[in-house]
Amino acid sequence: MVFAQQTLHITSTTLQRMFLLRPDAVVNQVLLYCLFRAADEYGVLVHSVFVASNHVHMVVTDTRGKVSDFMHWFSMMSAKNLIAYYQQQYPEVHLEGIWSKQPFNAPVLANANAVIEAIAYDITNPVKDGLVRDFRDWPGVCSRPHGWTQPARKVERPKGLAFNDRDKNHREVTAKFTVPP
């Protein structure tokens, strides 16, 4: 059941858990742009995000009860753009999808302790998995607690992929992590 004003811990995995989200400048830009564009479109506040090579975690507050629409747009547009990117990089490989056919998981975080635990789990995930010694060293998308006090930053729409480069709307989005409730 989806209700407005719920804070959720979303997890979504890649197709067959393949490493389709490996950190690089383009992958990071696609994911950040799609995340914050979808958040803006559907009234979702993003508190934290961590993108591993084969899954994503995020803590969000769904202000309008539109988390399914938010995840649909994020998944669809990030997949279209990442597939286009990988086709440029590896023209001999045909990739049919990015995200698992299984639905995303989004348990409700019932209280402040649950929110804190979920955010701590997300941002320390690369350390727990032995990928880096310090979470700040992760080269992929990973929010930081100090991000709540930082000014918003602009993320440009990726060029030359699945977005229409002639579209004058949404050339950039504002990426701002918000303090969780």
CSV table of C-alpha atoms in Angstrom, one decimal:
chain,number,residue,atom,x,y,z
A,1,MET,CA,0.0,0.0,0.0
A,2,VAL,CA,1.3,3.4,-1.0
A,3,PHE,CA,0.4,6.5,0.9
A,4,ALA,CA,1.7,10.1,0.7
A,5,GLN,CA,4.4,11.2,3.2
A,6,GLN,CA,5.9,7.7,3.7
A,7,THR,CA,9.7,7.4,4.1
A,8,LEU,CA,10.9,4.3,2.2
A,9,HIS,CA,14.1,2.4,1.8
A,10,ILE,CA,14.1,1.4,-1.8
A,11,THR,CA,16.3,-1.3,-3.3
A,12,SER,CA,16.4,-2.3,-6.9
A,13,THR,CA,18.8,-4.7,-8.6
A,14,THR,CA,20.1,-5.1,-12.1
A,15,LEU,CA,19.2,-7.7,-14.6
A,16,GLN,CA,20.6,-11.0,-13.4
A,17,ARG,CA,22.7,-9.0,-10.9
A,18,MET,CA,25.1,-8.1,-13.7
A,19,PHE,CA,27.5,-5.2,-13.1
A,20,LEU,CA,25.6,-2.8,-15.3
A,21,LEU,CA,26.0,0.2,-12.9
A,22,ARG,CA,29.8,0.2,-12.6
A,23,PRO,CA,30.9,3.6,-11.6
A,24,ASP,CA,32.2,6.0,-14.3
A,25,ALA,CA,31.5,9.6,-15.2
A,26,VAL,CA,28.7,8.8,-17.7
A,27,VAL,CA,27.0,6.1,-15.6
A,28,ASN,CA,27.1,8.4,-12.5
A,29,GLN,CA,25.6,11.4,-14.5
A,30,VAL,CA,22.8,9.3,-16.1
A,31,LEU,CA,21.8,7.9,-12.7
A,32,LEU,CA,21.9,11.2,-10.9
A,33,TYR,CA,20.1,13.0,-13.6
A,34,CYS,CA,17.4,10.4,-13.8
A,35,LEU,CA,17.0,10.1,-10.0
A,36,PHE,CA,16.6,13.8,-9.5
A,37,ARG,CA,14.4,14.4,-12.6
A,38,ALA,CA,12.1,11.6,-11.4
A,39,ALA,CA,12.1,13.0,-7.9
A,40,ASP,CA,11.2,16.4,-9.2
A,41,GLU,CA,8.5,15.0,-11.4
A,42,TYR,CA,6.8,12.9,-8.8
A,43,GLY,CA,7.3,14.8,-5.6
A,44,VAL,CA,9.9,12.5,-4.0
A,45,LEU,CA,12.5,13.9,-1.5
A,46,VAL,CA,15.8,12.1,-1.8
A,47,HIS,CA,17.6,11.7,1.6
A,48,SER,CA,20.4,9.2,0.5
A,49,VAL,CA,21.4,7.1,-2.3
A,50,PHE,CA,24.1,4.5,-2.9
A,51,VAL,CA,24.6,2.9,-6.3
A,52,ALA,CA,26.7,-0.3,-6.3
A,53,SER,CA,27.7,-2.1,-9.6
A,54,ASN,CA,24.6,-4.3,-9.5
A,55,HIS,CA,22.0,-2.6,-7.3
A,56,VAL,CA,20.8,0.7,-5.9
A,57,HIS,CA,19.7,1.7,-2.4
A,58,MET,CA,17.9,5.0,-1.6
A,59,VAL,CA,16.0,6.5,1.3
A,60,VAL,CA,13.3,8.8,0.1
A,61,THR,CA,10.1,10.4,1.3
A,62,ASP,CA,7.2,10.0,-1.2
A,63,THR,CA,5.2,13.3,-0.7
A,64,ARG,CA,2.4,12.4,-3.1
A,65,GLY,CA,2.0,8.6,-2.9
A,66,LYS,CA,3.7,8.3,-6.4
A,67,VAL,CA,6.7,6.1,-5.6
A,68,SER,CA,5.7,3.5,-8.2
A,69,ASP,CA,5.5,6.2,-10.9
A,70,PHE,CA,8.8,7.6,-9.6
A,71,MET,CA,10.6,4.3,-9.9
A,72,HIS,CA,9.0,3.5,-13.3
A,73,TRP,CA,10.4,6.8,-14.7
A,74,PHE,CA,13.8,6.4,-13.1
A,75,SER,CA,14.1,2.8,-14.2
A,76,MET,CA,12.9,3.4,-17.7
A,77,MET,CA,15.0,6.5,-18.5
A,78,SER,CA,18.1,5.3,-16.8
A,79,ALA,CA,17.8,2.0,-18.7
A,80,LYS,CA,17.3,3.6,-22.0
A,81,ASN,CA,20.3,5.9,-21.5
A,82,LEU,CA,22.6,3.3,-20.1
A,83,ILE,CA,21.8,0.9,-22.9
A,84,ALA,CA,22.5,3.6,-25.4
A,85,TYR,CA,25.8,4.4,-23.6
A,86,TYR,CA,26.8,0.7,-23.6
A,87,GLN,CA,25.9,0.3,-27.3
A,88,GLN,CA,28.3,3.1,-28.0
A,89,GLN,CA,31.0,1.5,-25.9
A,90,TYR,CA,30.4,-2.1,-27.0
A,91,PRO,CA,28.7,-2.1,-30.4
A,92,GLU,CA,29.0,-5.9,-30.7
A,93,VAL,CA,27.0,-6.6,-27.5
A,94,HIS,CA,23.2,-6.5,-27.5
A,95,LEU,CA,21.8,-5.5,-24.1
A,96,GLU,CA,18.0,-5.9,-23.6
A,97,GLY,CA,17.7,-4.3,-20.2
A,98,ILE,CA,19.4,-2.9,-17.1
A,99,TRP,CA,17.0,-3.5,-14.3
A,100,SER,CA,15.7,-6.8,-12.9
A,101,LYS,CA,12.3,-8.0,-13.9
A,102,GLN,CA,11.6,-8.4,-10.2
A,103,PRO,CA,9.8,-5.4,-8.6
A,104,PHE,CA,11.8,-3.0,-6.5
A,105,ASN,CA,11.7,-3.4,-2.7
A,106,ALA,CA,10.4,-0.4,-0.7
A,107,PRO,CA,9.7,-1.1,2.9
A,108,VAL,CA,8.3,1.8,5.0
A,109,LEU,CA,10.7,3.2,7.5
A,110,ALA,CA,8.4,3.6,10.5
A,111,ASN,CA,10.5,5.8,12.8
A,112,ALA,CA,13.6,8.0,13.0
A,113,ASN,CA,15.8,5.1,14.1
A,114,ALA,CA,14.8,3.0,11.1
A,115,VAL,CA,15.6,6.0,8.8
A,116,ILE,CA,19.1,6.5,10.4
A,117,GLU,CA,19.8,2.7,10.2
A,118,ALA,CA,18.8,2.6,6.5
A,119,ILE,CA,21.0,5.6,5.6
A,120,ALA,CA,23.9,4.3,7.6
A,121,TYR,CA,23.5,0.9,5.8
A,122,ASP,CA,23.4,2.5,2.4
A,123,ILE,CA,26.4,4.8,2.7
A,124,THR,CA,28.6,2.2,4.4
A,125,ASN,CA,27.6,-0.5,1.9
A,126,PRO,CA,30.9,-0.3,-0.2
A,127,VAL,CA,32.9,-0.7,3.0
A,128,LYS,CA,30.8,-3.6,4.2
A,129,ASP,CA,31.3,-5.3,0.8
A,130,GLY,CA,35.1,-4.8,0.9
A,131,LEU,CA,35.2,-2.5,-2.1
A,132,VAL,CA,36.8,0.5,-0.4
A,133,ARG,CA,38.2,1.2,3.1
A,134,ASP,CA,36.3,4.5,3.6
A,135,PHE,CA,32.8,5.1,2.2
A,136,ARG,CA,34.1,8.5,0.9
A,137,ASP,CA,36.4,6.6,-1.5
A,138,TRP,CA,33.5,5.0,-3.5
A,139,PRO,CA,33.8,6.4,-7.1
A,140,GLY,CA,30.1,5.8,-7.9
A,141,VAL,CA,27.0,7.6,-6.7
A,142,CYS,CA,26.9,7.7,-2.9
A,143,SER,CA,25.4,10.5,-0.9
A,144,ARG,CA,27.1,11.8,2.2
A,145,PRO,CA,25.4,13.1,5.4
A,146,HIS,CA,27.0,16.5,4.9
A,147,GLY,CA,25.1,16.6,1.6
A,148,TRP,CA,22.1,17.8,3.5
A,149,THR,CA,23.8,21.1,4.3
A,150,GLN,CA,25.4,21.6,1.0
A,151,PRO,CA,23.9,23.9,-1.6
A,152,ALA,CA,21.9,22.2,-4.4
A,153,ARG,CA,24.0,21.4,-7.5
A,154,LYS,CA,23.0,21.2,-11.2
A,155,VAL,CA,23.3,17.9,-13.1
A,156,GLU,CA,23.2,18.2,-16.8
A,157,ARG,CA,21.1,16.0,-19.0
A,158,PRO,CA,23.4,13.4,-20.6
A,159,LYS,CA,24.1,14.2,-24.2
A,160,GLY,CA,24.1,11.9,-27.2
A,161,LEU,CA,22.2,9.0,-25.5
A,162,ALA,CA,18.5,8.3,-25.4
A,163,PHE,CA,17.3,11.8,-24.4
A,164,ASN,CA,16.4,14.2,-27.2
A,165,ASP,CA,19.3,16.7,-27.3
A,166,ARG,CA,17.0,19.2,-29.1
A,167,ASP,CA,14.6,19.3,-26.2
A,168,LYS,CA,15.1,22.6,-24.6
A,169,ASN,CA,13.2,21.5,-21.4
A,170,HIS,CA,15.0,19.8,-18.5
A,171,ARG,CA,18.5,20.4,-19.8
A,172,GLU,CA,19.6,20.1,-16.2
A,173,VAL,CA,18.1,19.2,-12.9
A,174,THR,CA,18.7,20.4,-9.4
A,175,ALA,CA,20.2,17.7,-7.2
A,176,LYS,CA,19.6,18.4,-3.5
A,177,PHE,CA,19.6,15.8,-0.8
A,178,THR,CA,17.1,16.7,1.9
A,179,VAL,CA,17.2,16.1,5.6
A,180,PRO,CA,15.0,13.1,6.4
A,181,PRO,CA,12.0,13.5,8.7
